[in-house]
XYZ file of C-alpha atoms in Angstrom:
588
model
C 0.000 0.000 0.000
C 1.112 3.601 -0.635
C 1.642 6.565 2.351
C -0.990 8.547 1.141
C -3.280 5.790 1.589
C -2.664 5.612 5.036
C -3.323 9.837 5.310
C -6.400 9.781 3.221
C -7.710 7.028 6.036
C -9.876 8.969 8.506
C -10.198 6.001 11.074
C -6.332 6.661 11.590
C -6.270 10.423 11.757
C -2.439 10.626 10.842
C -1.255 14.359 10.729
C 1.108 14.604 7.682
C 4.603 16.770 9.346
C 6.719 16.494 6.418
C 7.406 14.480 3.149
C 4.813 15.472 1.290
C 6.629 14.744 -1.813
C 7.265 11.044 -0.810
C 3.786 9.938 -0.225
C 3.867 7.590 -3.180
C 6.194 5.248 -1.272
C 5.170 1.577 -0.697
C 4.544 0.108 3.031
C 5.049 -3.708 3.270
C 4.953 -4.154 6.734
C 5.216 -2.095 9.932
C 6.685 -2.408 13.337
C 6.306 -0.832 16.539
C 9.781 0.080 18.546
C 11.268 2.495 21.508
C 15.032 1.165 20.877
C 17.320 3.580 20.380
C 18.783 1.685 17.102
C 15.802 -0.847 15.863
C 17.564 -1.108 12.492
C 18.502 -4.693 13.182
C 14.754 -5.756 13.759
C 14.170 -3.639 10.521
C 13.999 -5.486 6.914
C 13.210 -2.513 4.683
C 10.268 -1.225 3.440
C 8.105 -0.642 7.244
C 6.429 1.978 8.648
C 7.723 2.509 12.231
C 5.428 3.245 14.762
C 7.141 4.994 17.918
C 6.462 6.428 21.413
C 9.446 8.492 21.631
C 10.558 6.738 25.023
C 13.850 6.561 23.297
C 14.330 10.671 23.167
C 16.109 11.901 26.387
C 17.249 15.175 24.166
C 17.180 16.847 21.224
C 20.419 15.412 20.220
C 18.724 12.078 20.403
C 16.654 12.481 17.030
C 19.611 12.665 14.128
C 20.934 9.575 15.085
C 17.742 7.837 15.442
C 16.185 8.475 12.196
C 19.337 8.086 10.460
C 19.877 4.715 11.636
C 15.783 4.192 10.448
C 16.900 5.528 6.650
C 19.884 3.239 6.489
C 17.217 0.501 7.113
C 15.260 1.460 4.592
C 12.061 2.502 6.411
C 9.717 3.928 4.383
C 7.642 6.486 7.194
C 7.905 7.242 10.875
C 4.570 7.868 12.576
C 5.394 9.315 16.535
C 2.804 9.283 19.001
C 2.336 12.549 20.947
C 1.416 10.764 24.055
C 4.880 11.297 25.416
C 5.275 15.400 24.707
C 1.520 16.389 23.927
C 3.247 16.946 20.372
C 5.798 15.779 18.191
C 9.312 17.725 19.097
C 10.522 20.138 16.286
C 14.213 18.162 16.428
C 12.647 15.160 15.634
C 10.661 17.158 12.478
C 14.153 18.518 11.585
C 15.736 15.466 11.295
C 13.144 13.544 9.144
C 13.290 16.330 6.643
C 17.359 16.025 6.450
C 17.444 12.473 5.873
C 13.994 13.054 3.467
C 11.953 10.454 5.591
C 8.071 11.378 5.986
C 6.740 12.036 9.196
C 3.495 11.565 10.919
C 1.973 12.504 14.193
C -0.633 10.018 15.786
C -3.252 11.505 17.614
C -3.403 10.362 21.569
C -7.196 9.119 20.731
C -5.581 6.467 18.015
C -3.759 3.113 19.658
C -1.061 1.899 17.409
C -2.840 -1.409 17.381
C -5.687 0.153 15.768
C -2.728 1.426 13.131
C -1.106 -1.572 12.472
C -3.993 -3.796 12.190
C -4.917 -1.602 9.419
C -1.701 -1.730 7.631
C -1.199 -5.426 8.226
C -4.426 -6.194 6.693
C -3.954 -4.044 3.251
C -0.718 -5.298 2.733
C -1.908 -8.865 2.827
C -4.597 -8.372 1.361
C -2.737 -6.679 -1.726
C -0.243 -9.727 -1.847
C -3.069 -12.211 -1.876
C -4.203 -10.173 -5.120
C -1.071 -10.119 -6.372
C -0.156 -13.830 -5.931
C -3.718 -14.550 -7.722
C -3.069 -11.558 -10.417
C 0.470 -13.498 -11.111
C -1.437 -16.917 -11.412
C -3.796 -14.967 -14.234
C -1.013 -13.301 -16.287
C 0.454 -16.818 -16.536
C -2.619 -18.611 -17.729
C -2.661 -15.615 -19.892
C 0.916 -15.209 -21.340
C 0.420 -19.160 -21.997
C -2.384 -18.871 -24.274
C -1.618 -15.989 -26.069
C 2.466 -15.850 -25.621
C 4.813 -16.880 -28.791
C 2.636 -18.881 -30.510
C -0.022 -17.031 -30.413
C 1.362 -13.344 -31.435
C 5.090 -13.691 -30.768
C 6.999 -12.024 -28.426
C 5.453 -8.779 -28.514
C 1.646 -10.169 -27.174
C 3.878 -10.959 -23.787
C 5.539 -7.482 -23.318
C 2.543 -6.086 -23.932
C 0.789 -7.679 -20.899
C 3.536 -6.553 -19.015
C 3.229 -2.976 -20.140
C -0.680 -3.386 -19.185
C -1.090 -5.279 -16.106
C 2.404 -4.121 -14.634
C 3.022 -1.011 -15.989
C 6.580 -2.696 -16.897
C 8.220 -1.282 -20.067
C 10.304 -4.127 -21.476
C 12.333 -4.926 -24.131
C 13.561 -7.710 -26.433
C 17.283 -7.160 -27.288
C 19.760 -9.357 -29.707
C 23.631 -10.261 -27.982
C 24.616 -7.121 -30.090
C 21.588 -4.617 -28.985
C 19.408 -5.138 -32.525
C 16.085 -4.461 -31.355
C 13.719 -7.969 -31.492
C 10.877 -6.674 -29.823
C 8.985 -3.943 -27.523
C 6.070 -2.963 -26.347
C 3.694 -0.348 -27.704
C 4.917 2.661 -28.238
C 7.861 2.544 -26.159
C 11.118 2.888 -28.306
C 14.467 1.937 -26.854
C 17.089 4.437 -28.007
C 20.103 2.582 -29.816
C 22.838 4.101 -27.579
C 20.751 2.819 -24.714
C 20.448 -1.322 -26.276
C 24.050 -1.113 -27.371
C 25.035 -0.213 -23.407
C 22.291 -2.704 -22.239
C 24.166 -5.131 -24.527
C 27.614 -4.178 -23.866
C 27.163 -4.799 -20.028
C 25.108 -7.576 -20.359
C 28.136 -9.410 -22.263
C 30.181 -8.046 -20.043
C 29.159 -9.955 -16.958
C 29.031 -12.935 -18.822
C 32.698 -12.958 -19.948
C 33.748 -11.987 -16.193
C 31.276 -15.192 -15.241
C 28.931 -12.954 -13.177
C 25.495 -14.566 -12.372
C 22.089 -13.202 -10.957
C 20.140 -10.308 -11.569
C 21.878 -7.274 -13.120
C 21.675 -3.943 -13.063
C 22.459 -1.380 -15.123
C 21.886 2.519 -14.599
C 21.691 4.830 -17.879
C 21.655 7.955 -16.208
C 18.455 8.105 -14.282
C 16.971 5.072 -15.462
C 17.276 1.736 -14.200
C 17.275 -1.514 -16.361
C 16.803 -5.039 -14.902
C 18.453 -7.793 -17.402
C 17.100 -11.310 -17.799
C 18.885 -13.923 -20.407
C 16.492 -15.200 -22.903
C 18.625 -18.695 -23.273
C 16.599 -20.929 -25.699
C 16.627 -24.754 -24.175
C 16.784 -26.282 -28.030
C 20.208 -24.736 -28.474
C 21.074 -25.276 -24.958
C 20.574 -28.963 -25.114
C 22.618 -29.602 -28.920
C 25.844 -28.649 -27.600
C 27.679 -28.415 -23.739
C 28.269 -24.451 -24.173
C 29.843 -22.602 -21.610
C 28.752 -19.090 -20.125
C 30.226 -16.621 -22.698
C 29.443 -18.585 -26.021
C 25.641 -19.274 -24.737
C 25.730 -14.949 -23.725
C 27.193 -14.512 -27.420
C 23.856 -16.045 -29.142
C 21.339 -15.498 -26.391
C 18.516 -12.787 -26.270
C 18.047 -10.616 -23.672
C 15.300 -9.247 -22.048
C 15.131 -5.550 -20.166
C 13.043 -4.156 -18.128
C 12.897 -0.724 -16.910
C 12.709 -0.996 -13.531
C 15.116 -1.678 -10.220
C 14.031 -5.293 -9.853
C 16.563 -6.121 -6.503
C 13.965 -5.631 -4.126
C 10.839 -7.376 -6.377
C 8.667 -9.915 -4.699
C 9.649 -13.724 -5.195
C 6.078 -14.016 -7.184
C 7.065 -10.872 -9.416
C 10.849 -12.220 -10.232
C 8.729 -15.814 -11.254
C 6.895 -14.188 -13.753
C 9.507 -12.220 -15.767
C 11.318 -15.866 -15.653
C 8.700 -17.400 -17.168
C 8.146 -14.318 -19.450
C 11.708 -15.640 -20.457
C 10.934 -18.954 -21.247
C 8.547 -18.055 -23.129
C 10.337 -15.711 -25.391
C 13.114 -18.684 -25.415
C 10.255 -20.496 -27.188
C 10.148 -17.779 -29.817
C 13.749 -17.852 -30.434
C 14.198 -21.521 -30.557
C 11.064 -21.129 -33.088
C 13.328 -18.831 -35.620
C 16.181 -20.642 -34.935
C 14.809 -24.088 -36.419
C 13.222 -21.906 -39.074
C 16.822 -21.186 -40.525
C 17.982 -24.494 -40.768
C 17.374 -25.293 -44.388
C 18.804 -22.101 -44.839
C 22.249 -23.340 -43.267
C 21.660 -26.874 -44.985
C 21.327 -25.051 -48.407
C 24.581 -22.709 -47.339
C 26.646 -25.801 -46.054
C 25.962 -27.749 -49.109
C 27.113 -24.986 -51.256
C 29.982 -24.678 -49.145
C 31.075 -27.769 -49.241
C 30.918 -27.917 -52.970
C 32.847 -24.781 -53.467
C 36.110 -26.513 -50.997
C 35.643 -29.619 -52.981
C 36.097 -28.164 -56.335
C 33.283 -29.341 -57.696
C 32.385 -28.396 -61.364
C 31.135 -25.250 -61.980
C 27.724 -26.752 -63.692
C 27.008 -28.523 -60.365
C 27.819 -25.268 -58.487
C 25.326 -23.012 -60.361
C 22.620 -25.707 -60.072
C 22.771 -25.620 -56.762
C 22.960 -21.832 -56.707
C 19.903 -21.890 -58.545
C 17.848 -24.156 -56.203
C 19.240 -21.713 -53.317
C 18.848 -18.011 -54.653
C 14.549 -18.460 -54.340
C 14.869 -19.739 -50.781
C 17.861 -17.020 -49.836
C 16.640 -13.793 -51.116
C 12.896 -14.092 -53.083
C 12.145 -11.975 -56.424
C 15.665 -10.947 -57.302
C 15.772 -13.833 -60.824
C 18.058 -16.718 -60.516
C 21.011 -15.581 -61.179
C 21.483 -12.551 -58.117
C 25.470 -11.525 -57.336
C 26.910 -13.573 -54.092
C 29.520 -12.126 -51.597
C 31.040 -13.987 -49.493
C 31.816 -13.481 -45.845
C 34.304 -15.336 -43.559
C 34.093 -14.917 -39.549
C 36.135 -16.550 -37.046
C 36.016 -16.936 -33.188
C 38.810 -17.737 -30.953
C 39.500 -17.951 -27.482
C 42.748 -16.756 -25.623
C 41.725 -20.121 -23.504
C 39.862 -22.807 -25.573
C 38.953 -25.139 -22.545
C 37.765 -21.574 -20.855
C 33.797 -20.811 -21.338
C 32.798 -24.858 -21.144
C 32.405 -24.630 -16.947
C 35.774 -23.602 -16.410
C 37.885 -20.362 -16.309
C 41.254 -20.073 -16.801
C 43.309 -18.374 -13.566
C 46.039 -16.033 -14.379
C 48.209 -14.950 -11.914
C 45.909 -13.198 -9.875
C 43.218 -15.600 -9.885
C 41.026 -13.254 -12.162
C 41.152 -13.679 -16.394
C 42.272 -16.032 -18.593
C 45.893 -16.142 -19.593
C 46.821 -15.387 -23.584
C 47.284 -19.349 -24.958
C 49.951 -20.132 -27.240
C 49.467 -20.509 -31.166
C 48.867 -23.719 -32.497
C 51.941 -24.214 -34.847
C 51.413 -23.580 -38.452
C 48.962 -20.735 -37.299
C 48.478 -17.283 -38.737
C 50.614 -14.629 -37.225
C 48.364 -12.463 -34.828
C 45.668 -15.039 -34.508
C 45.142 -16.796 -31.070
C 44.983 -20.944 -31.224
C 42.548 -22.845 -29.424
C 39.157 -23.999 -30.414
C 36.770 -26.766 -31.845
C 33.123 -26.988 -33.770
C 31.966 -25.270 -30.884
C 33.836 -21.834 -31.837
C 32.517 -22.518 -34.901
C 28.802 -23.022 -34.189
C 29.907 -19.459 -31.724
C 31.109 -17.577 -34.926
C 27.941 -18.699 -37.105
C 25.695 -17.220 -34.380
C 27.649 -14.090 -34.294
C 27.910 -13.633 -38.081
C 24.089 -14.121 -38.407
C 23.076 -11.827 -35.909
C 25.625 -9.210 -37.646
C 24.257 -9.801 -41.007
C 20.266 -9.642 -39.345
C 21.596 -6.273 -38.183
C 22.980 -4.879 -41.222
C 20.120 -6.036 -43.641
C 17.078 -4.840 -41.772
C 15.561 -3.756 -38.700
C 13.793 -6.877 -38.467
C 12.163 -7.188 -42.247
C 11.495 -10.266 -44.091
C 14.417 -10.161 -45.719
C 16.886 -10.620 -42.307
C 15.194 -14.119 -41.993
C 17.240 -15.022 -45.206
C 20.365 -15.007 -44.011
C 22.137 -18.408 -44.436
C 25.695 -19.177 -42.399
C 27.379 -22.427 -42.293
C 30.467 -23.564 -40.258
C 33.292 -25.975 -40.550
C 35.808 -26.251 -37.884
C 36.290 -22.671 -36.167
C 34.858 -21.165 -38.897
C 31.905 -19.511 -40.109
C 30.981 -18.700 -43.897
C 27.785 -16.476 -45.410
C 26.807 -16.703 -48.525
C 24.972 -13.153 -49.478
C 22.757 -13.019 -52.270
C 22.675 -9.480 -53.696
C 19.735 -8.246 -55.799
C 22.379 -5.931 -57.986
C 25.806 -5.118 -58.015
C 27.688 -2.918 -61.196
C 29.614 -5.603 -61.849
C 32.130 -8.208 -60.696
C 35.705 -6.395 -58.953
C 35.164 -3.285 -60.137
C 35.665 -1.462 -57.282
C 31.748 -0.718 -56.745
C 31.085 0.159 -52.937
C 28.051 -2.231 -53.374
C 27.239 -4.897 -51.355
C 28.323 -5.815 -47.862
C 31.645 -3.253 -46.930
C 33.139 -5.036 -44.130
C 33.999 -2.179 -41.617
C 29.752 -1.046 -42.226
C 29.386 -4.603 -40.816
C 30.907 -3.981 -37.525
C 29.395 -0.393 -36.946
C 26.483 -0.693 -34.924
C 27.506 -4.293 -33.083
C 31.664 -3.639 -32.172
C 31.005 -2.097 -28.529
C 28.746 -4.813 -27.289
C 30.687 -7.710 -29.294
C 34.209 -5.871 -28.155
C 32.856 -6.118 -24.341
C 31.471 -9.725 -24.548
C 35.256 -10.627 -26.176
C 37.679 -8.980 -24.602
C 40.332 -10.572 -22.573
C 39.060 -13.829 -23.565
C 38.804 -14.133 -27.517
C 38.757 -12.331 -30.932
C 36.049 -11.966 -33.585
C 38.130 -11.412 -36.915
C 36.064 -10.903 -40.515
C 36.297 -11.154 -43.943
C 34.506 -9.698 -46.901
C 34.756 -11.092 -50.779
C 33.947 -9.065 -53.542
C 30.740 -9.812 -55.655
C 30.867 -12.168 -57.751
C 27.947 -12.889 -60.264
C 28.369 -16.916 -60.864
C 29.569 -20.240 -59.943
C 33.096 -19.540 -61.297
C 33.596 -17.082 -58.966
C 32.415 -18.877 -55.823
C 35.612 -20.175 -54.928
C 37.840 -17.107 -55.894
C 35.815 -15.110 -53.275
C 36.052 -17.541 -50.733
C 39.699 -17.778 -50.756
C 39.473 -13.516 -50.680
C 37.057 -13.552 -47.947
C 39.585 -15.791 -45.911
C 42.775 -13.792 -46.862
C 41.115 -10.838 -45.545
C 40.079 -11.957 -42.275
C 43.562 -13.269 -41.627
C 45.003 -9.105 -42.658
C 41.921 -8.231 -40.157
C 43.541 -10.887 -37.590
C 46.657 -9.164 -38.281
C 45.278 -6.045 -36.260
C 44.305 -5.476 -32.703
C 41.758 -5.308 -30.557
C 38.870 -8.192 -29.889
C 36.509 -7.232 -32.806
C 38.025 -6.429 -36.388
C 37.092 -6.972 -40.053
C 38.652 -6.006 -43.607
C 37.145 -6.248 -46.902
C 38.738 -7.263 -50.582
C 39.638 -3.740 -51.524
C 42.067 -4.185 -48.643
C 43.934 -7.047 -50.734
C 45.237 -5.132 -53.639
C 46.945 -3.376 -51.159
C 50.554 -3.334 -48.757
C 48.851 -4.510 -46.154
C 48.039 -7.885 -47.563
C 51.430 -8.718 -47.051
C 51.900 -7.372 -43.281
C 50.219 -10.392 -42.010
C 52.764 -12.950 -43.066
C 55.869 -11.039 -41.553
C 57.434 -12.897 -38.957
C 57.124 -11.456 -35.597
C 60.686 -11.150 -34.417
C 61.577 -9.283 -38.085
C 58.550 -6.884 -37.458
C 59.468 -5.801 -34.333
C 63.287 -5.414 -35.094
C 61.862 -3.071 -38.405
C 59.557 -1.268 -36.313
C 61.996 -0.828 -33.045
C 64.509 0.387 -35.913
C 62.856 2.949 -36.839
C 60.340 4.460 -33.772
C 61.896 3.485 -30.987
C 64.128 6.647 -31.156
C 61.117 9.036 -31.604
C 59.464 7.201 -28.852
C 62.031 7.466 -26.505
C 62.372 11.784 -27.618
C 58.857 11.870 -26.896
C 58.603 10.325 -23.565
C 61.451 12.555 -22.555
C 60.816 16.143 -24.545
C 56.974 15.245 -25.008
C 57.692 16.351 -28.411
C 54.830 14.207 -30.505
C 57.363 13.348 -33.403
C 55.425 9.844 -33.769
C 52.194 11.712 -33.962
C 53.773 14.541 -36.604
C 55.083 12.038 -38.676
C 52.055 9.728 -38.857
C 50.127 13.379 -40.137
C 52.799 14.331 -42.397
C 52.955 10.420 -44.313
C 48.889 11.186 -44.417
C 48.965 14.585 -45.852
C 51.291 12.737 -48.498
C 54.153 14.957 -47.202
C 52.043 18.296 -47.705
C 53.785 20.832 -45.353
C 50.742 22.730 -45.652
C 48.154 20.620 -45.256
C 50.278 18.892 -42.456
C 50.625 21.972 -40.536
C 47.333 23.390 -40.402
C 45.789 19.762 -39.807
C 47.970 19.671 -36.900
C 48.050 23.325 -36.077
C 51.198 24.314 -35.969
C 53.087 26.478 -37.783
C 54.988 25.437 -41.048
C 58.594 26.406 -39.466
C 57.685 24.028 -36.408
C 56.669 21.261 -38.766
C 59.857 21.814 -40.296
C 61.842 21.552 -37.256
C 59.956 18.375 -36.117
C 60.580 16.695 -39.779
C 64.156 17.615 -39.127
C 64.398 15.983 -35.589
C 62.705 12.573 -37.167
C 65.411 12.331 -39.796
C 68.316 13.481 -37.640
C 67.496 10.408 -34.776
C 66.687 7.901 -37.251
C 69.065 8.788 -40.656
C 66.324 8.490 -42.930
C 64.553 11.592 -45.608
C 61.513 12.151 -45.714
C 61.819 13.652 -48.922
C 62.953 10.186 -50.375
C 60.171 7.585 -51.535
C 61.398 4.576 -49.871
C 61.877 5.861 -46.568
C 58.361 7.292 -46.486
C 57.272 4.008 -47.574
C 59.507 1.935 -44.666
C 57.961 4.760 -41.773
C 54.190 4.003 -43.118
C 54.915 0.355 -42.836
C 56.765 0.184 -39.715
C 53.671 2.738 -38.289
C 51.214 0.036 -39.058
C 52.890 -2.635 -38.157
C 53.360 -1.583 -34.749
């Protein structure tokens, strides 16, 4: 029940002394008390009745209603039995901590109070208990199947007045109620912390404040999926919906916290649902696949392209343009994730494993089917995301796997024509756009999601030339740091290509060669010579450009230039040593 309930009851005849701007506070119990400190009798969420035997001063009042705030007491009602009225300390002190006050008349027993309280609040849990029972029945018979997700967030909009939310592992937006959008800055945090505790192993209800709202997170873990494969924590949180709720639910009811768990279950439903939907999708993708790594004949190829392009992308003609996109997942600790965590030294995060020999500088080793069935999940959910909002055409998407690695085949309805440098199609940095802070917090410290992207290519001939260029640029987007990067094929016709295959120990001798002096002038002069060369190799050696981009004056561009060739013997006027400082710059 609410205060103002209680001071809109005549029987009681409560005086309202201050907090008038609190009133909408719920009581779910109440106690009656004369200790000096009750707060260890105290749960949260009472109305304390009190005498005021405790109060020998004035200086007696702070300290008592602090220690009622830190107990989370909702009211104080003080008889004025004791001093004929309630003393103006005690008022003083409830309005400093902000905890309403009321005076009880003499006339009114604090029996007659409490009986009255006692018998609302049970009387409003018995509803709620039956109300829970009904939304049950009713999310049952009208949930998934009957409307899909959004029929059951819309009975939680109605009945609780719950604004809730349906979110994809990278924030996409599955589902919401009514008229209550979900700004994308907001699901992409929501997403990103949500991931977060899962990588870190964190269990329980979480919490997440975007500035003065509160959101209460519940996994959405489908139990088809579940029971396929033994997946640990952080590759089930990689696939897995995710439902919020606006709303602080740590202190809920036990019946309340039941029926946004079932509200899960039955959204899991939904998923599993459009999960199996896609599997002749993936049958029709791995087929292809493995027909393209077979080198079967072209004929065979394009018959099979032909059977697939009606089922993958409907009303484009037989003959669409493909890309081809390769993603890859892999852990710093394979056997990490699967019910176990690697301990570093402190006990905390999973130590960098070695490379499997034969393995692609700057890649991580480790992994099985399982990081494969991980990066399929990922790469369809990224795909989803960068073909619609949630249109028919996002249920076309087809991924298959083989070992640690996923592979999309994307029908295009047009493209100019085959590698001709046309933007069309699926760019691969476009890809990572809207999904790279969620993905990069669900990943880091324990793996790396690398992509590639083919060109388009217009028929079976083709098929296996862009597969090959989809894989050699996700091993140049390996090549790079941080957990989440991707390249495309216009990347391939470039230097970097070749940066990849550089052995380690010669890359870091070229690199050290070169910038370690201007790194160790910096950290001693703080002069930014790395920084002023890195603009002057992009302004393609402009000293005009350079300087005003960097603004600075062209005699103290000049100077800097000067100090860069005198510490490492190279000039910058010369072709090849630009060259060797843009390659050692991104290679470091």
């Amino acid at each position: 029940m609410r205060l103002r309930a209680l001071l809109d009851t005549d029987a009681l005849g409560l005086k309202l002394l201050g907090g008038g701007d609190e009133l909408d506070r719920t009581v779910r119990g109440v106690m009656t008390t004369d200790l000096r400190d009750p707060s260890r009798y105290l749960a949260g969420g009472e109305l304390v009745l009190s005498g005021l035997a405790w109060r020998r001063d004035a200086a007696d009042s702070e300290p008592f209603v602090r220690h009622l705030v830190q107990a989370g007491v909702v009211a104080l009602a003080a008889g004025t039995a004791e001093f004929g009225e309630v003393p103006e300390d005690l008022v003083v002190a409830c309005a400093r901590h902000r905890l309403p006050l009321f005076g009880v008349d003499e006339s009114v027993s604090f029996a007659t109070v409490t009986e009255h309280v006692v018998r609302q609040v049970s009387g409003e849990r018995a509803g709620d208990l039956a109300a829970v029972v009904d939304r049950h029945r009713r999310m049952m018979t009208s949930g998934p199947a009957g409307g899909g997700p959004d029929v059951v967030l819309d009975l939680l909009g109605s009945d609780l007045d719950l604004r809730a939310w349906v979110l994809s592992p990278t924030g996409r937006l599955v589902s919401g109620s009514k008229g209550t959008p979900l700004p994308a800055e907001v699901r992409t945090r929501l997403a990103a912390e949500h991931l977060a505790a899962a990588r870190t192993g964190r269990r329980g209800l979480q919490r997440v404040a975007v500035g003065p709202v509160t959101y209460s997170l519940f996994p959405v873990r489908g139990g088809g999926r579940a029971a396929q494969a033994p997946r640990g924590i952080r590759e089930t949180a990689l696939s897995d919906w995710l439902l919020a709720v606006e709303a602080d639910a740590g202190d809920w009811p036990d019946e309340r916290m039941d029926l946004l768990h079932g509200v899960t279950q039955l959204i899991a439903v939904e998923r599993d649902r459009r999960d199996a939907a896609r599997t002749v999708r993936r049958r029709l993708a791995q087929e292809l696949l493995e027909l393209v790594q077979t080198g079967a004949a072209p004929p065979e190829i394009a018959a099979r392209l032909r059977v697939a392009a009606p089922v993958l992308l409907p009303g484009v003609g037989a003959a669409p343009h493909w890309q081809v996109v390769v993603a890859r997942v892999e852990w710093t600790d394979p056997g990490a994730g699967r019910g176990e965590r690697a301990e570093d030294g402190d006990g905390v995060g999973g130590a960098r494993g070695e490379r499997e020999p034969g393995a692609v500088r700057g890649e991580w080793g480790g992994g099985d089917d399982e990081s494969g069935e991980v990066a399929r999940a990922l790469l369809e959910e990224i795909l989803v995301g960068r073909f619609t909002a949630g249109a028919e055409p996002a249920e076309r998407i087809a991924v298959a796997h083989t070992g640690e690695e996923a592979v999309a085949l994307v029908p295009l309805p047009s493209v100019a024509s085959e590698h001709d440098g046309s933007e069309a199609g699926v760019l691969a940095e476009a890809l990572l756009d809207a999904v790279r802070e969620p993905l990069a917090a669900g990943l880091d410290g324990d793996g790396r999601l690398t992509l590639g992207v083919s060109a388009a290519v217009h028929s079976a001939e083709g098929l296996r030339g862009a597969l090959e260029e989809a894989r050699h640029a996700r091993r140049v987007a390996a090549a790079r740091p941080g957990p989440v990067s991707a390249a495309g094929h216009q990347e391939l016709a470039s230097h970097v290509l070749l940066l990849p295959f550089v052995p380690d120990d010669v890359r870091r001798a070229f690199t050290a060669r070169l910038l370690d002096p201007l790194r160790e002038y910096d950290r001693r002069h703080r002069a930014e010579l790395v920084p002023t060369l890195e603009a002057f190799l992009a302004c393609d050696g402009s000293w005009t450009r350079c300087a005003s981009r960097l603004h600075l004056h062209v005699n103290t561009l000049r100077y800097r230039v000067g100090r860069i060739e005198q510490l490492t013997g190279r000039d910058l006027a010369k072709l090849e040593d630009k060259l060797d400082f843009f390659l050692a710059l991104r290679m470091s």
